[in-house]
XYZ file of C-alpha atoms in Angstrom:
651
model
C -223.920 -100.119 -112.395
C -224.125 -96.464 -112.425
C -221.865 -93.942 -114.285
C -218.364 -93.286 -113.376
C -218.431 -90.264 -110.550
C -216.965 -87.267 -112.474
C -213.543 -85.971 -111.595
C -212.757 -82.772 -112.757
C -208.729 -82.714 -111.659
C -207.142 -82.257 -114.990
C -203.114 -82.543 -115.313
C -203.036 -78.664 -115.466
C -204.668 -78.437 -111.959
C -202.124 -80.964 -110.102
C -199.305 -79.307 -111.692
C -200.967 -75.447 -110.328
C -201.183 -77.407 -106.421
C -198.165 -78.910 -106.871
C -196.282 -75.560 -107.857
C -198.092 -73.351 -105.080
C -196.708 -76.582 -102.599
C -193.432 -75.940 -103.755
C -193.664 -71.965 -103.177
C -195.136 -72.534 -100.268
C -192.472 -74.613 -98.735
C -190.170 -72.541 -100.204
C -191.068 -69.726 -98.596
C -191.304 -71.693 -94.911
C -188.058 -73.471 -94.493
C -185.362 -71.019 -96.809
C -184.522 -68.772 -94.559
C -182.395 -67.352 -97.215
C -184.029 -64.263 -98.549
C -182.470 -63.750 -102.030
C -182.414 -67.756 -102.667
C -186.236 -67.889 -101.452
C -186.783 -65.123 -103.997
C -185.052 -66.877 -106.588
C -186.583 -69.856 -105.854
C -189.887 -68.406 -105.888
C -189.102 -66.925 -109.560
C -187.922 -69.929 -111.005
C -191.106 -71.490 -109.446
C -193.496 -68.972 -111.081
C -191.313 -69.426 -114.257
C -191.839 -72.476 -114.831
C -195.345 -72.453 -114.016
C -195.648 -69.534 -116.615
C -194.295 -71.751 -119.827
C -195.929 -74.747 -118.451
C -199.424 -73.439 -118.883
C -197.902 -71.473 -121.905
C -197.054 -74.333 -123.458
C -199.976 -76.630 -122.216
C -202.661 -74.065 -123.814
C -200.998 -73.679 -127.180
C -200.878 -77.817 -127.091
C -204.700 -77.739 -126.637
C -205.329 -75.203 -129.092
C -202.866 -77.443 -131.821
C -204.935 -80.368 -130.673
C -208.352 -78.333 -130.960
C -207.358 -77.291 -134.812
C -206.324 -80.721 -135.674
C -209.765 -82.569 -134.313
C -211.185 -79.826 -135.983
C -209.889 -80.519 -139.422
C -210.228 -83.927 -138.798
C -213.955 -83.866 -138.171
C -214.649 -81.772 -140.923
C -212.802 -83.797 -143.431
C -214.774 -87.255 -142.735
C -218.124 -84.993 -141.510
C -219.848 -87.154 -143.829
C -218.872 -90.613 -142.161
C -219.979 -88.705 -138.986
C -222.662 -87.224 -139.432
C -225.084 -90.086 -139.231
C -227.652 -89.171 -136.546
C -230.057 -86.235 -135.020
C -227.375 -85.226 -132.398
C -224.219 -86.438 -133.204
C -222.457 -83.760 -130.412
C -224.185 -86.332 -127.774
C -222.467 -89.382 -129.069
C -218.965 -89.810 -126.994
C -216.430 -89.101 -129.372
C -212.276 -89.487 -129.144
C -209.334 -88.444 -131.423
C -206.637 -90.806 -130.635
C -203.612 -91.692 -132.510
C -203.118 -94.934 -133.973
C -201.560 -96.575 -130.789
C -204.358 -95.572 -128.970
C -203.490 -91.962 -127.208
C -205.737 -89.724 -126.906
C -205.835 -86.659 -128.536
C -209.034 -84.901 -128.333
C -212.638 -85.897 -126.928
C -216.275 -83.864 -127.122
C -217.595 -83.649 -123.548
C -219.762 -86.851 -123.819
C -216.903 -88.578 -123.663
C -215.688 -87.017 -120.509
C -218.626 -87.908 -118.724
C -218.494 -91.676 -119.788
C -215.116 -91.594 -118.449
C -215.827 -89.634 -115.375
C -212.843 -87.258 -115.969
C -210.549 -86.108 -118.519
C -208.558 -88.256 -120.650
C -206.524 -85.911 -123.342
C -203.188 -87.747 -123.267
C -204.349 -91.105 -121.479
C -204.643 -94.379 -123.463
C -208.241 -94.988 -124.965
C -207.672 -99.095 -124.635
C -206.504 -98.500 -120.984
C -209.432 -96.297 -119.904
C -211.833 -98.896 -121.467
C -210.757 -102.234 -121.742
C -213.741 -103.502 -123.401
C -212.409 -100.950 -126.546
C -209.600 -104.296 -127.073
C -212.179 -106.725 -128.351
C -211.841 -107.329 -132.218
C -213.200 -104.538 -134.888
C -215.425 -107.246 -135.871
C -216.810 -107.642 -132.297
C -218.562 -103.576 -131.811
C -220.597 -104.404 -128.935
C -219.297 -103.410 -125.989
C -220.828 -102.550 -122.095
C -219.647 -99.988 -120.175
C -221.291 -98.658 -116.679
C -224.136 -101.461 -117.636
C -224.959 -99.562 -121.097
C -224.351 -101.373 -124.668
C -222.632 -99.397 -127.254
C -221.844 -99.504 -130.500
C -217.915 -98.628 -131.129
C -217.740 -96.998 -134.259
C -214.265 -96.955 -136.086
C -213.067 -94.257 -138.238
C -209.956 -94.204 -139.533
C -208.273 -91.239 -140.480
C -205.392 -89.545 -142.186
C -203.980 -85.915 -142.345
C -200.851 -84.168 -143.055
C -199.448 -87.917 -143.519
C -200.103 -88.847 -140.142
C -202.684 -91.601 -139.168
C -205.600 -90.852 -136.588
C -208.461 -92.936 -135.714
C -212.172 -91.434 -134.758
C -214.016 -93.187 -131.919
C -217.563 -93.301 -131.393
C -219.371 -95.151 -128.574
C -223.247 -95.033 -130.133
C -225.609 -96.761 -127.386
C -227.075 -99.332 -129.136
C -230.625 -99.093 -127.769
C -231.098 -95.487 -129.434
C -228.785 -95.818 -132.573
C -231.292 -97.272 -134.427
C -233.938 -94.722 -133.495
C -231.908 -91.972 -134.207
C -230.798 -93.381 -137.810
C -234.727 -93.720 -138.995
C -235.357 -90.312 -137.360
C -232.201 -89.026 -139.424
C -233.355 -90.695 -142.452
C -236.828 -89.601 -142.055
C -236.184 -85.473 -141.515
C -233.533 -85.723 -144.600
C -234.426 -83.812 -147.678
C -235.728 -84.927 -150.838
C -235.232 -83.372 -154.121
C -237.391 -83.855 -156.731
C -237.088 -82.641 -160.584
C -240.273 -82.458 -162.689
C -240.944 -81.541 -166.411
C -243.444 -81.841 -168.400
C -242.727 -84.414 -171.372
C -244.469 -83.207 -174.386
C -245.407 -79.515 -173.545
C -244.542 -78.400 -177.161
C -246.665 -81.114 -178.482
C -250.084 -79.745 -176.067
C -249.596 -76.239 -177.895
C -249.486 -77.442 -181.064
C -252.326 -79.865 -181.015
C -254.843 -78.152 -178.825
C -257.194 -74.956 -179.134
C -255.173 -71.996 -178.172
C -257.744 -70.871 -176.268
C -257.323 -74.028 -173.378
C -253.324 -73.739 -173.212
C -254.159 -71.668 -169.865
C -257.033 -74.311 -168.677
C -254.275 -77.307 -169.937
C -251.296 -75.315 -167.884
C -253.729 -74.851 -164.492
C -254.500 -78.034 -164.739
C -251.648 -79.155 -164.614
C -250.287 -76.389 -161.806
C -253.178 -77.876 -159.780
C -252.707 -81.771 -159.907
C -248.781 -80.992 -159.047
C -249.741 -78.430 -156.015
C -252.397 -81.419 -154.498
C -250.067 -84.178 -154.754
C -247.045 -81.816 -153.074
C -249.778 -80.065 -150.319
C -250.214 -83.922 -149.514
C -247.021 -84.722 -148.863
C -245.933 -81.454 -147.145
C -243.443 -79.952 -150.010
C -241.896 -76.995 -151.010
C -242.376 -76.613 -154.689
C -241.505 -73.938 -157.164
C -242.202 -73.827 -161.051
C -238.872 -72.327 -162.226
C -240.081 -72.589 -166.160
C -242.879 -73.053 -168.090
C -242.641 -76.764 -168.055
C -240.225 -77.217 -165.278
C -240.853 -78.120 -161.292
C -238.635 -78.071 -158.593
C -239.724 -79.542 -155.328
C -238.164 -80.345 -151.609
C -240.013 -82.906 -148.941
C -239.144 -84.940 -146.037
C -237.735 -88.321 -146.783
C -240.441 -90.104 -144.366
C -242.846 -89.284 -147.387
C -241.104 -91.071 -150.183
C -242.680 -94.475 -148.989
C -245.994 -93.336 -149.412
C -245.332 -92.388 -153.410
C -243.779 -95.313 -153.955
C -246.689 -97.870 -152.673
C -248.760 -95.602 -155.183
C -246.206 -95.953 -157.830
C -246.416 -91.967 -158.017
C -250.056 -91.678 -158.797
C -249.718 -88.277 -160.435
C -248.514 -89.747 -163.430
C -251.565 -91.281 -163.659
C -253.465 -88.131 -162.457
C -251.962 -85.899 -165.190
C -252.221 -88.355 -168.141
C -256.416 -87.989 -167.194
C -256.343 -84.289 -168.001
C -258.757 -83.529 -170.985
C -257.043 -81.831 -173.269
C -259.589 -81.758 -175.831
C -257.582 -83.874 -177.768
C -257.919 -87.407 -177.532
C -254.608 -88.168 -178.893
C -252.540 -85.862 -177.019
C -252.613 -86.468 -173.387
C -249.520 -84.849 -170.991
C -247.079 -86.405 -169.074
C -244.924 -86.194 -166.636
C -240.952 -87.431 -166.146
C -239.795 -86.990 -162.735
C -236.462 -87.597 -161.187
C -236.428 -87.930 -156.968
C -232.778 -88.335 -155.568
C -232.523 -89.607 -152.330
C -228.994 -88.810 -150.288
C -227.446 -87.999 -147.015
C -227.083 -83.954 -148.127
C -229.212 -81.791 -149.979
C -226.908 -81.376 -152.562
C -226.331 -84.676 -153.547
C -229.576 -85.452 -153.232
C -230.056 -83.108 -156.157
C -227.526 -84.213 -158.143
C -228.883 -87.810 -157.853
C -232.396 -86.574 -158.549
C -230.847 -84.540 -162.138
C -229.706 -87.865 -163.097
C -233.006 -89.537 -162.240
C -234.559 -87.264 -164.426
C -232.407 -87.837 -167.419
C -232.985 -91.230 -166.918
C -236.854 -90.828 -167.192
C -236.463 -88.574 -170.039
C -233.917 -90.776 -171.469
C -236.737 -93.847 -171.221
C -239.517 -92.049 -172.905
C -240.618 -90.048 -170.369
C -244.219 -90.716 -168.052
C -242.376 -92.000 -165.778
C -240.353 -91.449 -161.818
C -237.350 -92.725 -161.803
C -236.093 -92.344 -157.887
C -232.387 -92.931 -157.779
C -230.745 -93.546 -153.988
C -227.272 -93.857 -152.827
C -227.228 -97.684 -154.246
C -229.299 -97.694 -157.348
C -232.540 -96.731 -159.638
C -235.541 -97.252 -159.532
C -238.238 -97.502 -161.989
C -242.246 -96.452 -161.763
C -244.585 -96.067 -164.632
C -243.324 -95.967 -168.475
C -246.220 -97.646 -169.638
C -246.973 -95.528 -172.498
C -244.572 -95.278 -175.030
C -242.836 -92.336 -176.067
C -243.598 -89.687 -178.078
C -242.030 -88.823 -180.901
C -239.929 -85.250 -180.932
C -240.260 -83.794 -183.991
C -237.027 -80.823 -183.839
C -233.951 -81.756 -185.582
C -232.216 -79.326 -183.955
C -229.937 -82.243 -181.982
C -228.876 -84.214 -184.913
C -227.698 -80.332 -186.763
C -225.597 -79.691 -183.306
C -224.772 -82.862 -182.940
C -223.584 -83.301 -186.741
C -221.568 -80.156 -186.562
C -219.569 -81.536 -183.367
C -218.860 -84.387 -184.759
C -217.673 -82.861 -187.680
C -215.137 -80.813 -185.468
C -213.907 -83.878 -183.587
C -213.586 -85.537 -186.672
C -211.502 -83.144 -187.940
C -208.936 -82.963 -184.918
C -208.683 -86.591 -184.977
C -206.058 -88.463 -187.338
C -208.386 -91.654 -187.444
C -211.812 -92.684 -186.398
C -212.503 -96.508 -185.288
C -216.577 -97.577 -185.723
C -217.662 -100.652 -183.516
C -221.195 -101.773 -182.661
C -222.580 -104.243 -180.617
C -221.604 -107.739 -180.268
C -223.428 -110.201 -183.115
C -224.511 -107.100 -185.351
C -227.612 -106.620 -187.375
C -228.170 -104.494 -190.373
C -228.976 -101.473 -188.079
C -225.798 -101.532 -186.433
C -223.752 -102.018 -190.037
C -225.896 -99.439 -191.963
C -225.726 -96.616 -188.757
C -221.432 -97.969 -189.322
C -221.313 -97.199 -193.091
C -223.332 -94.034 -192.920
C -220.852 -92.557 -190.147
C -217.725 -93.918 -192.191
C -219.584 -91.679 -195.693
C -218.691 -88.730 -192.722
C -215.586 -89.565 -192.603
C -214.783 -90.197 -195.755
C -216.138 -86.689 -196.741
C -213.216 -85.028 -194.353
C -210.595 -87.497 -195.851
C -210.320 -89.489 -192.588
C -208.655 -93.072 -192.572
C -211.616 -94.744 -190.788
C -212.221 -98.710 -189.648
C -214.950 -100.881 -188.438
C -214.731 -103.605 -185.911
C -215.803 -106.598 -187.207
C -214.872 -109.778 -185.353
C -216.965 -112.531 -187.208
C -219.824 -111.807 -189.614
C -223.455 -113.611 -189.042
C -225.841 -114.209 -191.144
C -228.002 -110.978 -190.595
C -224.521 -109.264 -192.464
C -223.119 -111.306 -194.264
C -224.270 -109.861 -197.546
C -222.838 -106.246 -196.509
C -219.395 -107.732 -195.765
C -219.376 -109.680 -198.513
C -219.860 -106.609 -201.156
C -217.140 -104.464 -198.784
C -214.779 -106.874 -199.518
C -215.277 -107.268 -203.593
C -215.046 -103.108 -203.448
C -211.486 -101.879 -203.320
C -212.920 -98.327 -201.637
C -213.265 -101.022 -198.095
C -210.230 -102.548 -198.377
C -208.719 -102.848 -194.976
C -212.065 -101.200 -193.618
C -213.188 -104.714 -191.368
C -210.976 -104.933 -188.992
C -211.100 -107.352 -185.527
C -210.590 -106.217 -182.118
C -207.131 -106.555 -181.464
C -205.888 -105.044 -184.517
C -208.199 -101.968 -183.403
C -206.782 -101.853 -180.254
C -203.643 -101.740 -181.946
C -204.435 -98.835 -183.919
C -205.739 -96.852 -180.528
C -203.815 -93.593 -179.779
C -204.727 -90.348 -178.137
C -205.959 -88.757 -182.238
C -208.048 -91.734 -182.221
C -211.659 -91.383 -182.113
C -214.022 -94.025 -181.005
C -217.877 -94.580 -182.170
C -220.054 -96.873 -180.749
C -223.832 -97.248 -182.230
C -226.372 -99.163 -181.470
C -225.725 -99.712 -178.111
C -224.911 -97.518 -174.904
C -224.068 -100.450 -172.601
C -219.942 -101.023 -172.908
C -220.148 -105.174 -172.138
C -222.550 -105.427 -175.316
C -219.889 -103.685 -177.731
C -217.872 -106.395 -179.412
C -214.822 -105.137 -178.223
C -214.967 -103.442 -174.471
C -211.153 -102.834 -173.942
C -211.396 -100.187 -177.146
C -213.262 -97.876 -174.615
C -211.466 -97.812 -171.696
C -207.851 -96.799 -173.966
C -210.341 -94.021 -175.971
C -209.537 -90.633 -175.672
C -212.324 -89.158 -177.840
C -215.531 -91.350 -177.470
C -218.794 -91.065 -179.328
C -222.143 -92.705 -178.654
C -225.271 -93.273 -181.328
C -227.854 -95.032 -179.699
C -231.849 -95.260 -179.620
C -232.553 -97.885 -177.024
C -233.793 -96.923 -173.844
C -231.429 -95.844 -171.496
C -230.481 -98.102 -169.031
C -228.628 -97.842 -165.352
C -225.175 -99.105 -166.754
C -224.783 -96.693 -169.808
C -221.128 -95.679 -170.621
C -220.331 -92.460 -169.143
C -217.769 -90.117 -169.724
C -218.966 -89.973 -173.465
C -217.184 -86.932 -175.550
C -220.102 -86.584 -177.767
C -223.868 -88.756 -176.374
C -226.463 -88.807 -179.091
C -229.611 -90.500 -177.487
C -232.562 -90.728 -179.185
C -235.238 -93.222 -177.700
C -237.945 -91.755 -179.941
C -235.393 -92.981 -183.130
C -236.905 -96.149 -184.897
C -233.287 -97.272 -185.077
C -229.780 -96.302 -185.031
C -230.054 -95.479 -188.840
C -232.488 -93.277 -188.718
C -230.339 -91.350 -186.764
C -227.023 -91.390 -188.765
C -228.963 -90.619 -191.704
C -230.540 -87.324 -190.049
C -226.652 -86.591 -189.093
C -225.524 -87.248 -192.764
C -227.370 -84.567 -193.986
C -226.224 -81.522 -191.736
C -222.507 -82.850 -191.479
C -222.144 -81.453 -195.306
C -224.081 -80.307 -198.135
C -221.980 -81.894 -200.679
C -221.610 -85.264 -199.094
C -221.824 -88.321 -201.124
C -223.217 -91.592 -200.385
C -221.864 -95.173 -202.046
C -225.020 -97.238 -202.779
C -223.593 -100.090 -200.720
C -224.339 -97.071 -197.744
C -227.365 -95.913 -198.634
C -229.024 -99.282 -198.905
C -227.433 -100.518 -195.513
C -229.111 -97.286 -193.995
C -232.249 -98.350 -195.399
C -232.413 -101.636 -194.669
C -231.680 -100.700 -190.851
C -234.231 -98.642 -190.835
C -236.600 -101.448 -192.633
C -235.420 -104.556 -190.541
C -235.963 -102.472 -186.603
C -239.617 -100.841 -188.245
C -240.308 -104.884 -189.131
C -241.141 -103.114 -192.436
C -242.073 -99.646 -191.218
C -245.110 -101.115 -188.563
C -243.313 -100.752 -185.118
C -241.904 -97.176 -183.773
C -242.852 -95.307 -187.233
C -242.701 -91.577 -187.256
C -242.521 -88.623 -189.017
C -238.817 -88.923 -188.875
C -238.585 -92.186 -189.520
C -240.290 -91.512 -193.088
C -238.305 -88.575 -193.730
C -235.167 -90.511 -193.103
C -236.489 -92.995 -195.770
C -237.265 -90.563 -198.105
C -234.298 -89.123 -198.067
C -232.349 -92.185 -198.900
C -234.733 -92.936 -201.382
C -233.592 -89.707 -203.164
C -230.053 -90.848 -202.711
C -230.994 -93.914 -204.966
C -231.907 -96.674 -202.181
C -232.914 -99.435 -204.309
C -235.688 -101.324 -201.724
C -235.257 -104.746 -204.577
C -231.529 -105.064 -203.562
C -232.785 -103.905 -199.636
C -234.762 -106.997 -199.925
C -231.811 -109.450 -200.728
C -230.057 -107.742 -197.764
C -232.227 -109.339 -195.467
C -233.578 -112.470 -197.289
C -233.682 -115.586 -195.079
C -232.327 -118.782 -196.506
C -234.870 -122.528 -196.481
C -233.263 -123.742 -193.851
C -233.708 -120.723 -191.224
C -236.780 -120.420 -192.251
C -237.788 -123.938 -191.445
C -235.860 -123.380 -188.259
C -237.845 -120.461 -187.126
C -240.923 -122.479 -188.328
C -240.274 -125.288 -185.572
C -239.005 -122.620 -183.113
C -242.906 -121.012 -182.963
C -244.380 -124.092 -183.350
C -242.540 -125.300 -179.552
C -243.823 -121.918 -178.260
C -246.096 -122.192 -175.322
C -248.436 -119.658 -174.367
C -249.331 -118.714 -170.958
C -252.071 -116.579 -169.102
C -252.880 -113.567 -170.286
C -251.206 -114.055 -174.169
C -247.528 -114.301 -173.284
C -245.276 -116.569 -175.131
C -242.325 -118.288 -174.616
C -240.627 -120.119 -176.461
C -236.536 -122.119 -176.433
C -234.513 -122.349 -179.677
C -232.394 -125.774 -180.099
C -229.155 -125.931 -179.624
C -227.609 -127.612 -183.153
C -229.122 -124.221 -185.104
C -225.922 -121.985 -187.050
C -227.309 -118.113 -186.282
C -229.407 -119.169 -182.673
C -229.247 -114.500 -181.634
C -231.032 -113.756 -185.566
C -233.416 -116.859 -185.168
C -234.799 -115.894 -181.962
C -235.230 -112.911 -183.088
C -237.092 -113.821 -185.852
C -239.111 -115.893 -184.030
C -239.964 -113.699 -181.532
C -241.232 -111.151 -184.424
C -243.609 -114.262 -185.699
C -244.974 -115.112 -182.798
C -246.099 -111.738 -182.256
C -248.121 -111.947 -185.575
C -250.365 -114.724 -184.393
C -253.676 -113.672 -183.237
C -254.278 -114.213 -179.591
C -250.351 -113.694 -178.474
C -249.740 -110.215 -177.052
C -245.674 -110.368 -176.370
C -243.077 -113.274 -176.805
C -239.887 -113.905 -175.432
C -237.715 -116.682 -177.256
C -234.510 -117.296 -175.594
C -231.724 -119.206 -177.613
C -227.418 -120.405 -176.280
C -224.816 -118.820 -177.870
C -221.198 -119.004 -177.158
C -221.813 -119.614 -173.144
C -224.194 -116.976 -173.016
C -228.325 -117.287 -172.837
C -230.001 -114.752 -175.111
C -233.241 -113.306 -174.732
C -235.398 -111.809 -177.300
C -238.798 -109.614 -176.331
C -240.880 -108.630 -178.653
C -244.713 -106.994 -178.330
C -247.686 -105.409 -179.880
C -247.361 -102.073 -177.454
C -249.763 -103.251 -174.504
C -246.976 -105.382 -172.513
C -243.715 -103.418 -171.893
C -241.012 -106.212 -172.639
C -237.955 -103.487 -172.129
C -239.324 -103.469 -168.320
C -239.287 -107.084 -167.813
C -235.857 -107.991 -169.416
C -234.810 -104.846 -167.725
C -234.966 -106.810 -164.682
C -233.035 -109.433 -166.172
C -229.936 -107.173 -167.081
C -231.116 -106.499 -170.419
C -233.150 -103.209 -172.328
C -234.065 -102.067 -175.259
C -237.657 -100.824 -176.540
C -241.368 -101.182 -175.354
C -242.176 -103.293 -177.975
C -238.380 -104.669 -178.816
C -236.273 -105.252 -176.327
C -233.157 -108.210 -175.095
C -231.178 -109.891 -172.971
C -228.131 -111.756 -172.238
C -227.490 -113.792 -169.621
C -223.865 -115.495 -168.378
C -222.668 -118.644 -166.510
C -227.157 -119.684 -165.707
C -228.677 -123.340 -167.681
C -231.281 -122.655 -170.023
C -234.178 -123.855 -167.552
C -232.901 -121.414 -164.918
C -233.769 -118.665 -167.280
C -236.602 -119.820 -168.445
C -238.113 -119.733 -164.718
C -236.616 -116.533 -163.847
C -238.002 -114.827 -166.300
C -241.373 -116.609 -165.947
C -240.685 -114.627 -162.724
C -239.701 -111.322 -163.711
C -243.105 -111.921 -166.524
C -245.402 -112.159 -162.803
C -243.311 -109.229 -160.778
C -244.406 -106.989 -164.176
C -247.977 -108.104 -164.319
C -248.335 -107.137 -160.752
C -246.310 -103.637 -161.320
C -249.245 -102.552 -163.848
């Protein structure tokens, strides 16, 4: 059927024949003259405040579609030529306040005022039900509803079906794409290469970056001496992902004339339905690269990130300056606050207890009543907690969650080490009633971090969470004064996440250490801190002796169930497998308390943070875990035999 025939007779029009009829008649049968004159006045009158009053209507209905469509532009805004789509203002009963001129030639005429259900029947069918025909064409009735100045409006848009999708991928495919790129270790190329090839390094670089952006048709500009800042069409995103962004790759081959310093790149690509929040979303993919280690993309869309590269590990950054500022703002926080409240992750090791006692020697030193949340000790504690409570100077110190939470006010500060993820802490609730909140944390950040954070002090690059309280400890004061109980907790954090200083050493790292060691760390009692008893040690024995190794060295490996500490035995096991010739990572997962917990461990060659990543879980290259809720131990075991093949493929 073809298109309605257009009528052009508006309401104004009839009522402009209709009053000229009048005059006329008027002016043919009163023979009157003074009433045909009067007549004829009142005539021209009331045609004078009719179409007085009908234009100001129009223009009142004009402004208010106007606001209207600017206010949900973004819900509107969906295709290449959105002024061809026919498009209504009605109230919520269905009137008809505005329409684009699309509309008016779908309806053949105009229909301010008319009733939007009543001119199209077919617009009655359920809002589940969007298909509808009109003059033989399919549309697709597109609901928006609407509110302004209190009043309720709904926006109606008739998309024909046969082109909507066409037009999305076309409007998808001209968007733009921001992309942020810096250069990870530029400090580090300076410092450990000839002066004279810092140019050749830089051009190098320049030129890899300028062939990979001529390729895919970008705009690019190097706004610092390490910094990129580039703008392409969305339609060439899917080529740099099937090449998992090949310039990583590209750069890391540049001879540098140092074999061990090769650069990288972090890049952040935000994908979005407007430039600017396409950059926004690409700043945040970029602190998540740089937040991972860096040689990496991370491309983050309007649902989620996503991950490419971060094979290497990262480097370590050798500036204190963080830890100084960050020690300092603490210190000021600290001192506005009436109390401070310490929790770490749920099931805590030594480097969560020792980062927890270092931060509470802070406190102390500003005379601040400070607790930590302790709901049950485990075995990889027990000996800390059991000295606290023999010393009267941590009496009261432990305390669980809900007397915590009963201690929260608005001059409470909150500080949560060892993790960044808020379901891992032992107590979640405590951060959502926080007014002040500070996070300690050196595992790799992942999508679900907590946000909002007062004071964020991320260090991937730290061996452990110790390492980086103890870095802290000496700017917040000169005069500060560790318990040995503290310093030997610090140390022993530091000791059990190196696996005795042999995984994610530094220069830091041995700093830290010596540092402590000056401060009297006693490494004979550091021992008995984290001495295994016969029986766990049997366990653990039995635990790698069930392991199973698959293709290409990968272990895995299922702790019984009747075991006392099943999270510190698979963790120990997981560190022994790893010591047996032949096995390049292990994964032994373990139940605990409903939950199915996953521990990765590797030599450096197999990235277990990306696979458990998958799984929900993070951590390090070489350390990394998982937990899993409400799946049987044999469903986990598959999936990640799964998410072990998806990896392999990745790289």
């Amino acid at each position: 059927m073809d298109r309605k025939k257009l009528n052009y007779l508006s309401h104004d029009f009839v009522v402009a024949i209709a009053l000229i009829a009048a005059a006329i008649l008027v002016m043919l049968f009163v023979k009157v003259f003074y009433i045909r004159m009067v007549v004829i006045v009142v005539v021209f009158v009331v045609a004078a405040l009719y179409f007085l009053l009908s234009a100001w209507l129009r223009q009142v209905r004009a402004y208010l579609a106007d606001r209207i469509l600017k206010k949900y532009a973004e819900k509107i805004d969906k295709y290449v030529n959105a002024a061809s789509i026919p498009t209504a203002i009605t109230k919520v009963n269905g009137k008809i306040l505005w329409h684009n001129p699309a509309f008016f030639l779908l309806a053949g005429k105009q229909a301010s005022g008319m009733n939007i259900f009543r001119l199209f029947e077919q617009m009655n069918k359920p809002e589940k039900d969007r298909k509808i025909k009109i003059a033989g064409k399919v549309y697709i009735r597109e609901d928006i509803h609407a509110s302004l100045d209190d009043a309720e409006y709904v926006i109606y848009r008739l998309v024909e079906a046969a082109s909507a999708r066409e037009s999305v991928d076309l409007y998808k495919n001209v968007l733009p794409t921001i992309c942020h790129i810096q250069i990870d270790n530029y400090g580090d190329l300076l410092r450990g290469t000839q002066q004279s090839k810092h140019a050749e390094i830089a051009a190098e670089i320049d030129k890899v970056i300028s062939q990979n952006m001529k390729n895919i048709r970008a705009a690019y500009q190097k706004y610092d001496r390490e910094k990129y800042f580039i703008v392409f069409e969305r339609r060439y995103l899917s080529g740099l992902m099937q090449s998992k962004f090949s310039i990583l790759e590209e750069v890391r081959k540049i001879d540098t004339g140092n074999n061990a310093i090769r650069p990288t790149l972090s890049m952040g690509v935000g994908v979005a339905s407007t430039a600017a929040e396409a950059n926004v979303n690409a700043l945040k993919a970029l602190e998540m690269a740089l937040g991972r280690g860096g040689d990496q993309a991370v491309l983050k869309d309007e649902h989620e990130f996503k991950f490419y590269g971060g094979l290497q590990q990262g480097r370590e950054k050798r500036t204190r300056v963080k830890s100084r500022m960050f020690a300092g703002a603490l210190r000021n926080l600290m001192e506005q606050c009436d109390r401070v409240i310490i929790m770490g992750h749920s099931v805590p090791d030594l480097d969560c207890m020792g980062a927890a006692l270092g931060l509470f020697a802070c406190a102390r030193r500003i005379n601040k009543k400070t607790y930590i949340v302790m709901e049950k000790p485990n075995v990889a504690i027990q000996r800390v907690v059991e000295v606290m409570r023999e010393d009267p100077d941590y009496k009261n110190v432990l305390v669980t969650p809900g007397e915590a939470e009963a201690l929260m006010d608005e001059k409470t500060m909150l500080i949560i080490v060892d993790t960044q993820i808020a379901d891992f802490t032992i107590a979640p609730q405590l951060i959502k009633e926080a007014e002040v909140t500070v996070v300690m944390d050196h595992h790799v950040r992942g999508t679900n971090h907590i946000e909002g954070a007062t004071l964020f002090l991320h260090e991937p690059y730290a061996s452990s969470t110790a390492e980086m309280v103890t870095e802290v400890v000496q700017y917040f004061s000169e005069n500060i004064v560790l318990k040995p109980l503290e310093v030997e907790a610090l140390m022993a954090g530091i000791t059990i996440d190196t696996k005795g200083f042999s995984f994610k050493t530094g220069v830091r790292t041995f700093e830290a250490a010596s540092y402590l060691r000056r401060m009297g760390a006693d490494t004979t009692k550091i021992r008995h801190l984290f001495q295994d008893d016969f029986e766990t040690y049997t366990a653990r024995a039995k635990v790698v002796e069930s392991a199973k190794v698959g293709e290409g060295g990968i272990a895995i490996a299922v702790c019984p169930r009747d075991i006392p500490t099943p999270q510190l035995l698979a963790a120990q096991a997981a560190d022994a497998l790893v010591g047996i010739s032949g096995i390049r990572a292990s994964f032994v997962l373990c139940e605990q308390e409903g939950y199915i917990l996953v521990s990765g461990r590797s030599l450096g060659d197999v990235n277990v943070q990306r696979i458990l990543e998958k799984m929900g879980g993070g951590g390090h290259a070489t350390i990394a875990g998982a937990q899993l809720k409400g799946k049987g131990m044999d469903e986990v075991v598959q999936e990640l035999k799964k998410k072990i093949q998806e990896y392999e493929k990745e790289v």
